[in-house]
XYZ file of C-alpha atoms in Angstrom:
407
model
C -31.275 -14.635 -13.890
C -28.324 -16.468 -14.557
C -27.580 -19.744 -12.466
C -24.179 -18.388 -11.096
C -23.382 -22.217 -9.860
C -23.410 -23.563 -13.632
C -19.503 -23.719 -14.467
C -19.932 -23.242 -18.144
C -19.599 -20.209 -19.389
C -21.851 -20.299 -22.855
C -22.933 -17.586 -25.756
C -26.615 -17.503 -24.607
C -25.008 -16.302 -21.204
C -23.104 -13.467 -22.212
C -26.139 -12.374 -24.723
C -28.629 -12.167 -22.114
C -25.977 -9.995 -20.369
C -25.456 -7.958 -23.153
C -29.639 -7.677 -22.532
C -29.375 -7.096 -18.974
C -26.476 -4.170 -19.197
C -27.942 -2.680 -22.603
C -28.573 0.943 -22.277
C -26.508 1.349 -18.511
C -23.274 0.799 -20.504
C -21.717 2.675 -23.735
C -21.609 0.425 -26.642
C -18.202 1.815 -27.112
C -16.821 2.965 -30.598
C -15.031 0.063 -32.774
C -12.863 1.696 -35.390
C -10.318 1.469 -38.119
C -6.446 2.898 -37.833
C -4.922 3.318 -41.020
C -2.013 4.483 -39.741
C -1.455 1.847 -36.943
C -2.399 -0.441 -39.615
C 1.118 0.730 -41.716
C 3.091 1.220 -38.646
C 2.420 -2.733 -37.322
C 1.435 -4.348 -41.002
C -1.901 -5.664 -39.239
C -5.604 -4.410 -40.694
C -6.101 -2.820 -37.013
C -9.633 -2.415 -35.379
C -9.785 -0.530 -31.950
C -12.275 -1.403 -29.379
C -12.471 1.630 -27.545
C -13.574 1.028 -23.976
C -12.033 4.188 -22.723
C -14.886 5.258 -23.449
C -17.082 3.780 -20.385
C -17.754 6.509 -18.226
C -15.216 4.948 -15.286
C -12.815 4.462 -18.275
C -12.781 0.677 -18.258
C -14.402 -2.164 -19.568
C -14.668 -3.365 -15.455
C -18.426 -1.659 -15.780
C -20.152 -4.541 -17.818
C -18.863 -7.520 -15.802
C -19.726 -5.699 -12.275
C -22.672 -4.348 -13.611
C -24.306 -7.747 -14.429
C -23.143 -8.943 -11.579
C -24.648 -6.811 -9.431
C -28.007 -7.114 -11.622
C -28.354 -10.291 -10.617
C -27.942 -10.018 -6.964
C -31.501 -11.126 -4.935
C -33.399 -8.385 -3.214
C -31.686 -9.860 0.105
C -28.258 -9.504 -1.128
C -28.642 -5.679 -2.447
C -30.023 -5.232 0.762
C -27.229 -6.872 2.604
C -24.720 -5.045 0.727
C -21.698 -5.719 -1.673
C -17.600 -5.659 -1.249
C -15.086 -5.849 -3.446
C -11.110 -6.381 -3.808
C -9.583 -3.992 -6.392
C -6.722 -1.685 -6.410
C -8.194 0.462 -9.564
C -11.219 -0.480 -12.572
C -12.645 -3.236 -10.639
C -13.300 -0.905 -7.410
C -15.098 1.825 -9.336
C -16.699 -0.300 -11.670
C -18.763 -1.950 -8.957
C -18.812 1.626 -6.984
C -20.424 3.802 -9.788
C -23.050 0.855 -10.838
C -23.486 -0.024 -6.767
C -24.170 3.948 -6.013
C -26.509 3.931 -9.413
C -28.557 0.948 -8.082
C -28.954 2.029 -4.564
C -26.505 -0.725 -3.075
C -24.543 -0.227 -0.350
C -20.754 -1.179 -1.635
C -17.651 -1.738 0.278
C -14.032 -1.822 -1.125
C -11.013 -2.937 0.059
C -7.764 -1.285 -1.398
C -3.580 -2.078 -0.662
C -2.415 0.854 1.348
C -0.283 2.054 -1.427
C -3.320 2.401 -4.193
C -2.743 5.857 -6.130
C -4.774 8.580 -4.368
C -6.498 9.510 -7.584
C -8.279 5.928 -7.615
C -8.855 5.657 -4.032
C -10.903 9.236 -4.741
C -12.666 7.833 -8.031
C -13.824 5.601 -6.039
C -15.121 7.210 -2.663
C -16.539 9.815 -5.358
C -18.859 6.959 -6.384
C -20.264 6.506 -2.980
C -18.600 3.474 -1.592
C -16.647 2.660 1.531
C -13.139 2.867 0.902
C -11.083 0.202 3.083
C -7.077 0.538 2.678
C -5.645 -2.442 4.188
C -2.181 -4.282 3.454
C 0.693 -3.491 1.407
C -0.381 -6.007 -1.060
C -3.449 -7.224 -2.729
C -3.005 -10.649 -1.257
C -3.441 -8.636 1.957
C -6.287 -6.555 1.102
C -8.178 -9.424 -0.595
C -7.620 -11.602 3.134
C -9.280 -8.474 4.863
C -11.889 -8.034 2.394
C -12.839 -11.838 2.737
C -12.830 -11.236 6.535
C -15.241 -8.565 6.217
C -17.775 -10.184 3.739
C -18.059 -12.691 6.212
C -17.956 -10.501 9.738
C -20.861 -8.006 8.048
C -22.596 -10.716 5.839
C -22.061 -9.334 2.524
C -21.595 -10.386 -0.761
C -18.029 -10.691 -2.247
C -17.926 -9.800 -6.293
C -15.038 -11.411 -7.528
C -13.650 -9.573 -10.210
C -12.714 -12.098 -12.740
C -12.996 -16.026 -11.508
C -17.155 -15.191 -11.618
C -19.785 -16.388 -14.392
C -21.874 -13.540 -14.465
C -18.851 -10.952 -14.723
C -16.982 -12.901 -17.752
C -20.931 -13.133 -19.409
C -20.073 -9.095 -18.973
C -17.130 -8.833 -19.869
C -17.796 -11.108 -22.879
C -20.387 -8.698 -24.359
C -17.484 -6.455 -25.860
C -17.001 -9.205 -28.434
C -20.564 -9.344 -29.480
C -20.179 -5.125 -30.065
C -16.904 -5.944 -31.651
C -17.940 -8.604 -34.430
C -21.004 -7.008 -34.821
C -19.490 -3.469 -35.891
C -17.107 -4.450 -39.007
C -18.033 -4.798 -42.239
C -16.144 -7.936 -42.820
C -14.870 -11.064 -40.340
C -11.452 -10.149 -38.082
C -9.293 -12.973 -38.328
C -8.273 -12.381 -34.608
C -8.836 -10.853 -31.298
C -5.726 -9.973 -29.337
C -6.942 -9.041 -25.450
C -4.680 -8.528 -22.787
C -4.610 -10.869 -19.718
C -5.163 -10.470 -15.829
C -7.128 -12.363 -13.918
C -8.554 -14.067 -17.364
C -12.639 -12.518 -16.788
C -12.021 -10.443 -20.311
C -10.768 -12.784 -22.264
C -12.823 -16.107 -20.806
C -15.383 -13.296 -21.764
C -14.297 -12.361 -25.073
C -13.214 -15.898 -26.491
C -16.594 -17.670 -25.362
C -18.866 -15.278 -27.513
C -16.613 -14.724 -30.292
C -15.787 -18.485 -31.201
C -19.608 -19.561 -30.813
C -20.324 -16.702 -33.164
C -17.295 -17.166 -35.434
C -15.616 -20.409 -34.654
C -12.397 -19.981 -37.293
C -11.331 -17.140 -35.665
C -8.220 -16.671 -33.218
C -8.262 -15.465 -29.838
C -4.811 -14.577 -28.395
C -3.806 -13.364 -24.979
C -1.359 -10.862 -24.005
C 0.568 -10.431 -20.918
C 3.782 -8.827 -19.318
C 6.788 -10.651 -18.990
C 7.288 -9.882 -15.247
C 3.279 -11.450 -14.786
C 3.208 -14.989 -17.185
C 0.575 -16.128 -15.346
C -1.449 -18.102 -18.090
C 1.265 -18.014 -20.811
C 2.792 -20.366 -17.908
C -0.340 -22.676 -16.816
C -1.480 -23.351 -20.532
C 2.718 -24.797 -20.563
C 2.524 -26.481 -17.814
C 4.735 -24.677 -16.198
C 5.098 -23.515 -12.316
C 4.156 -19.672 -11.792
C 6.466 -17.444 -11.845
C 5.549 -13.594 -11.307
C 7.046 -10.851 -9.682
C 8.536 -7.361 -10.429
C 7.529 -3.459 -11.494
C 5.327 -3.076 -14.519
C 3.346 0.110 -16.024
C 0.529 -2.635 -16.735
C -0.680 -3.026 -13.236
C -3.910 -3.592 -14.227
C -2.814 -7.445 -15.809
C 0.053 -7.905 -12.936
C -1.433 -11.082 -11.580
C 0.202 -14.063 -10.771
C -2.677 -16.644 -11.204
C -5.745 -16.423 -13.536
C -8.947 -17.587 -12.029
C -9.823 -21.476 -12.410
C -13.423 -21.069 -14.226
C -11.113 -18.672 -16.417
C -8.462 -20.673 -16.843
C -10.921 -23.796 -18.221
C -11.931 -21.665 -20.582
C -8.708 -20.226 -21.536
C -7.651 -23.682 -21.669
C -10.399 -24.837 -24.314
C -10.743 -21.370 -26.445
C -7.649 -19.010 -26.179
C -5.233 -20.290 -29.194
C -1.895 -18.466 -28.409
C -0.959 -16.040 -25.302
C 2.410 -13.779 -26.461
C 4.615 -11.690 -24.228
C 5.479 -8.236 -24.300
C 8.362 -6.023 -22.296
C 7.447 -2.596 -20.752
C 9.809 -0.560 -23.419
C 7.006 -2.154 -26.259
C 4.050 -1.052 -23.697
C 5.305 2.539 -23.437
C 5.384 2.740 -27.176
C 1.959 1.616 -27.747
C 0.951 4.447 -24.715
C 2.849 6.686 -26.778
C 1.099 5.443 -29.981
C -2.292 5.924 -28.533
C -2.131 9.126 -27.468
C -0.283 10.833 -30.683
C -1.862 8.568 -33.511
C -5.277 7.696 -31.662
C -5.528 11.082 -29.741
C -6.788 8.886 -26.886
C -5.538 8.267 -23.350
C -4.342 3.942 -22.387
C -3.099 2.983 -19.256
C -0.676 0.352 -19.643
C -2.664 -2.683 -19.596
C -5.239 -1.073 -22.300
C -1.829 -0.689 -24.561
C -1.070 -4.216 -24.056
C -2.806 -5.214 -27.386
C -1.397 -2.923 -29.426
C 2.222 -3.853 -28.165
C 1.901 -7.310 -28.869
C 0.902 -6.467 -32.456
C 4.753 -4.015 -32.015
C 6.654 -7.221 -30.197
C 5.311 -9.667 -32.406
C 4.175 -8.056 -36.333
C 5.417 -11.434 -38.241
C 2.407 -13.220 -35.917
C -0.471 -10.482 -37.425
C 1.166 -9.008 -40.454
C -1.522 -9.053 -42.893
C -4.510 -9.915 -40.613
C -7.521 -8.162 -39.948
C -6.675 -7.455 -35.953
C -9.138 -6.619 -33.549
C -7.806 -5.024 -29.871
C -9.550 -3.912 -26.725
C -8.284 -0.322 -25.321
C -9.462 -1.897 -22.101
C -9.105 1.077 -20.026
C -7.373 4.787 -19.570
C -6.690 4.935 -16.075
C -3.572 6.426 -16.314
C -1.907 8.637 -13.562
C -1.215 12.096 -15.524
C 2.382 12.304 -14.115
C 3.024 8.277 -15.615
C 1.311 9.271 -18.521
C 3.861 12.588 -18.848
C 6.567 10.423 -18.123
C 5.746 7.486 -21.003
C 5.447 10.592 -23.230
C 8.783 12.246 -22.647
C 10.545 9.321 -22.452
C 9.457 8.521 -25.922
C 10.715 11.724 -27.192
C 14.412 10.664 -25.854
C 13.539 7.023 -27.508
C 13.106 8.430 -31.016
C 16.244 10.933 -30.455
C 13.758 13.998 -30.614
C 15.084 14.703 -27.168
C 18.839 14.462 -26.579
C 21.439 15.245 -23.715
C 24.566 16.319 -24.456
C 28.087 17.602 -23.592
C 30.046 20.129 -24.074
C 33.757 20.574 -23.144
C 35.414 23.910 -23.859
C 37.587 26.911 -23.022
C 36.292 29.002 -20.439
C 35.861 32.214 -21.915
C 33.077 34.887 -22.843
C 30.574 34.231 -25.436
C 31.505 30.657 -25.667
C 27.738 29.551 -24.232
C 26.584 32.120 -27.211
C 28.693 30.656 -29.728
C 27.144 27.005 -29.481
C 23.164 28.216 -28.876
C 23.688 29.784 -32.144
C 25.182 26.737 -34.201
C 22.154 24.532 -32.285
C 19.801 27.251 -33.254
C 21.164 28.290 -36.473
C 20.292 24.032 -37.086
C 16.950 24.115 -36.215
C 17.163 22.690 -32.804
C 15.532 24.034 -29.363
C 17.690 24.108 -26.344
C 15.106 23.213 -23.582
C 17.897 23.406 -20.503
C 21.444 24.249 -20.040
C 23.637 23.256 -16.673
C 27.377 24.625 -16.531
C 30.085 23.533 -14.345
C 33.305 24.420 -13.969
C 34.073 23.123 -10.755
C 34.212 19.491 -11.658
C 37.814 17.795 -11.596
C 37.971 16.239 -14.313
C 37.291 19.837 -16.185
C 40.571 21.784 -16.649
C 40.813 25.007 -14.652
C 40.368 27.093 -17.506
C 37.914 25.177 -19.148
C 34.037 24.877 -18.864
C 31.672 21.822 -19.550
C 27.975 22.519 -20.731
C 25.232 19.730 -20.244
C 22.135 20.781 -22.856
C 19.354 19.264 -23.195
C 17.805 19.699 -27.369
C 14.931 19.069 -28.671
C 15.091 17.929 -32.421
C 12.482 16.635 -35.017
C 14.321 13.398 -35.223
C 16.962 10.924 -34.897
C 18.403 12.380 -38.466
C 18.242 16.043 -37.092
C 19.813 15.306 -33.983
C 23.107 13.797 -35.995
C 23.200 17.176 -38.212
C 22.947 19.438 -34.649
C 25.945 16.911 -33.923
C 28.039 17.407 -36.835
C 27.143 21.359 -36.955
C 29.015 21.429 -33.510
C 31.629 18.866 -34.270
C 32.502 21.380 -37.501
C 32.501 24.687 -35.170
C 35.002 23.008 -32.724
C 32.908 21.756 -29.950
C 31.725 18.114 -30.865
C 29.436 16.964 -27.996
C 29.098 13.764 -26.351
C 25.866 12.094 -25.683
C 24.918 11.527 -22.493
């Protein structure tokens, strides 16, 4: 067992995780995209840990964590703060083991996770609005019922977890990366990550990723005072301090940490899911955005990214997609002013049609004031192959007397 009191996190730790977890964890795929590879101008390698049967990479660290409990304290029982992979992480592997686990959730978790989780087998606790809250209820707990608190980043045992993807990663390509670029929480995947890979491969760069609303170590590492706050589609890296045993080793291993925006996240969702054919959640994508925000820092490198997880609500997920669609112009809104007379609604579905174009919706008002009396404006909705399509729909209309306006 691992002495969890020994601050140093070193490569003979996370190896005789990678011993303790092997065979109770996928050894996830590691593969080559061509075509992200021309669309960013990196040599990209995707670690896919979607591919963990709770979707997320959370399994390894709680799983060797909990492996290294005493008899006494998988008797006694285990809780855990997590609004999402953390929670059924140390659910699935608790229920799996025969250990009694309790989790405390923010009131406002998605339903769909708070389910995941109770499907597990553990005791779902929603308390507080925030995860401040529910981590000051979930301390109060450990220590009312006696049980043990799994911390699910600032621990040794879960970065030796966490750090067994790199071993997978550098293991499965035929030839050196010349970086890892791992998105940023609490810091348990990348203390993780960076502490196997540069033991193993000392030359090469490990970069963090976070969201500009959550700068958490991108901060720290400049000395500067935190500042985090705000809405993100990354949830699962919105947090405003890293861990301290992380931070150390962020401070001593992690070369670079870059920022990305949520329009760059979306994309790399989007990216995923049409180039990939695989499902990200927003913090998974992070990666791959920073390779989108930042391709003069990796053009040309041989890039290796975690997909950390793809716990993504569906409706979120439908949303990134269409919204992407109205991003590249394939969907467009627009309007129609005209003279209010029969067969005018005819006239323009066949010059949109007649140009290749779908109408997907139509609304028509004549009752607004600032539409003459006699005339009638048409709001359409068209879907198009592209931003060059959409202009020639566009002109076809502007040539048959009705240009539109885009809305």
């Amino acid at each position: 067992m691992l002495n969890v009191t020994e601050n140093t996190l070193k490569l003979e730790d996370v190896q005789a995780a990678a011993d303790v977890i092997a065979g109770q964890v996928e050894h996830t795929p590691m593969r080559h995209s061509r075509t992200l590879s021309e669309i960013t101008g990196a040599e990209v390698w995707i670690k896919f840990e979607n591919f963990q049967f709770t979707a997320a990479f959370k399994e390894r660290g709680a799983l060797n964590r909990l492996m290294g409990l005493t008899d006494e304290e998988k008797k006694r029982g285990v809780i855990a703060m997590s609004a999402g992979n953390h929670a059924q992480g140390v659910a699935y592997h608790g229920q799996r083991l025969g250990i009694p686990v309790t989790i405390v959730m923010p009131e406002n978790t998605p339903f769909v996770k708070v389910q995941h989780t109770r499907n597990y087998g553990a005791r779902v606790i929603l308390k507080g609005s925030t995860l401040i809250e529910a981590n000051e209820h979930a301390q109060m707990l450990c220590e009312k019922e006696n049980l043990v608190f799994l911390h699910p980043f600032d621990d040794k045992l879960v970065m030796a977890g966490q750090g067994t993807i790199a071993l997978e990663m550098l293991d499965d390509v035929s030839k050196p990366l010349d970086c890892l670029v791992i998105p940023v929480g609490g810091g348990g995947l990348i203390s993780g990550i960076a502490t196997a890979a540069k033991a193993l491969q000392p030359d090469i760069e490990v970069i963090g990723v976070e969201v500009e609303q959550f700068p958490a170590l991108f901060n720290e590492l400049k000395g500067e005072p935190p500042k985090a706050g705000g809405t993100t589609i990354a949830e699962g890296i919105a947090v405003k301090t890293v861990g301290r045993r992380n931070f150390e080793i962020c401070q001593r291993l992690v070369d670079d940490v870059v920022l990305v925006d949520e329009d760059t996240i979306e994309r790399a969702i989007t990216l995923y899911a049409t180039v990939e054919k695989t499902i990200s959640e927003g913090a998974g994508a992070a990666g791959l955005a920073a390779l989108l925000a930042h391709p003069t820092r990796f053009s040309g490198k041989r890039v290796g990214l975690v997909l950390c997880g793809g716990n993504i609500d569906t409706r979120l997920l439908a949303s990134v997609l269409t919204r992407s669609l109205v991003r590249d112009q394939r969907l467009v809104n627009i309007r129609i002013l005209g003279d209010d007379r029969p067969g005018l609604l005819a006239l323009v579905s066949k010059v949109i049609g007649d140009s290749g174009a779908n109408i997907i919706e139509v609304a028509h008002n004549r009752l607004a004031l600032d539409v003459p009396a006699k005339g009638a404006e048409f709001d359409i909705l068209v879907e198009t192959r592209d931003a060059q399509h959409t202009q020639e729909v566009i002109e076809a209309l502007t040539a048959a007397g009705y240009p539109p306006r885009k809305l």
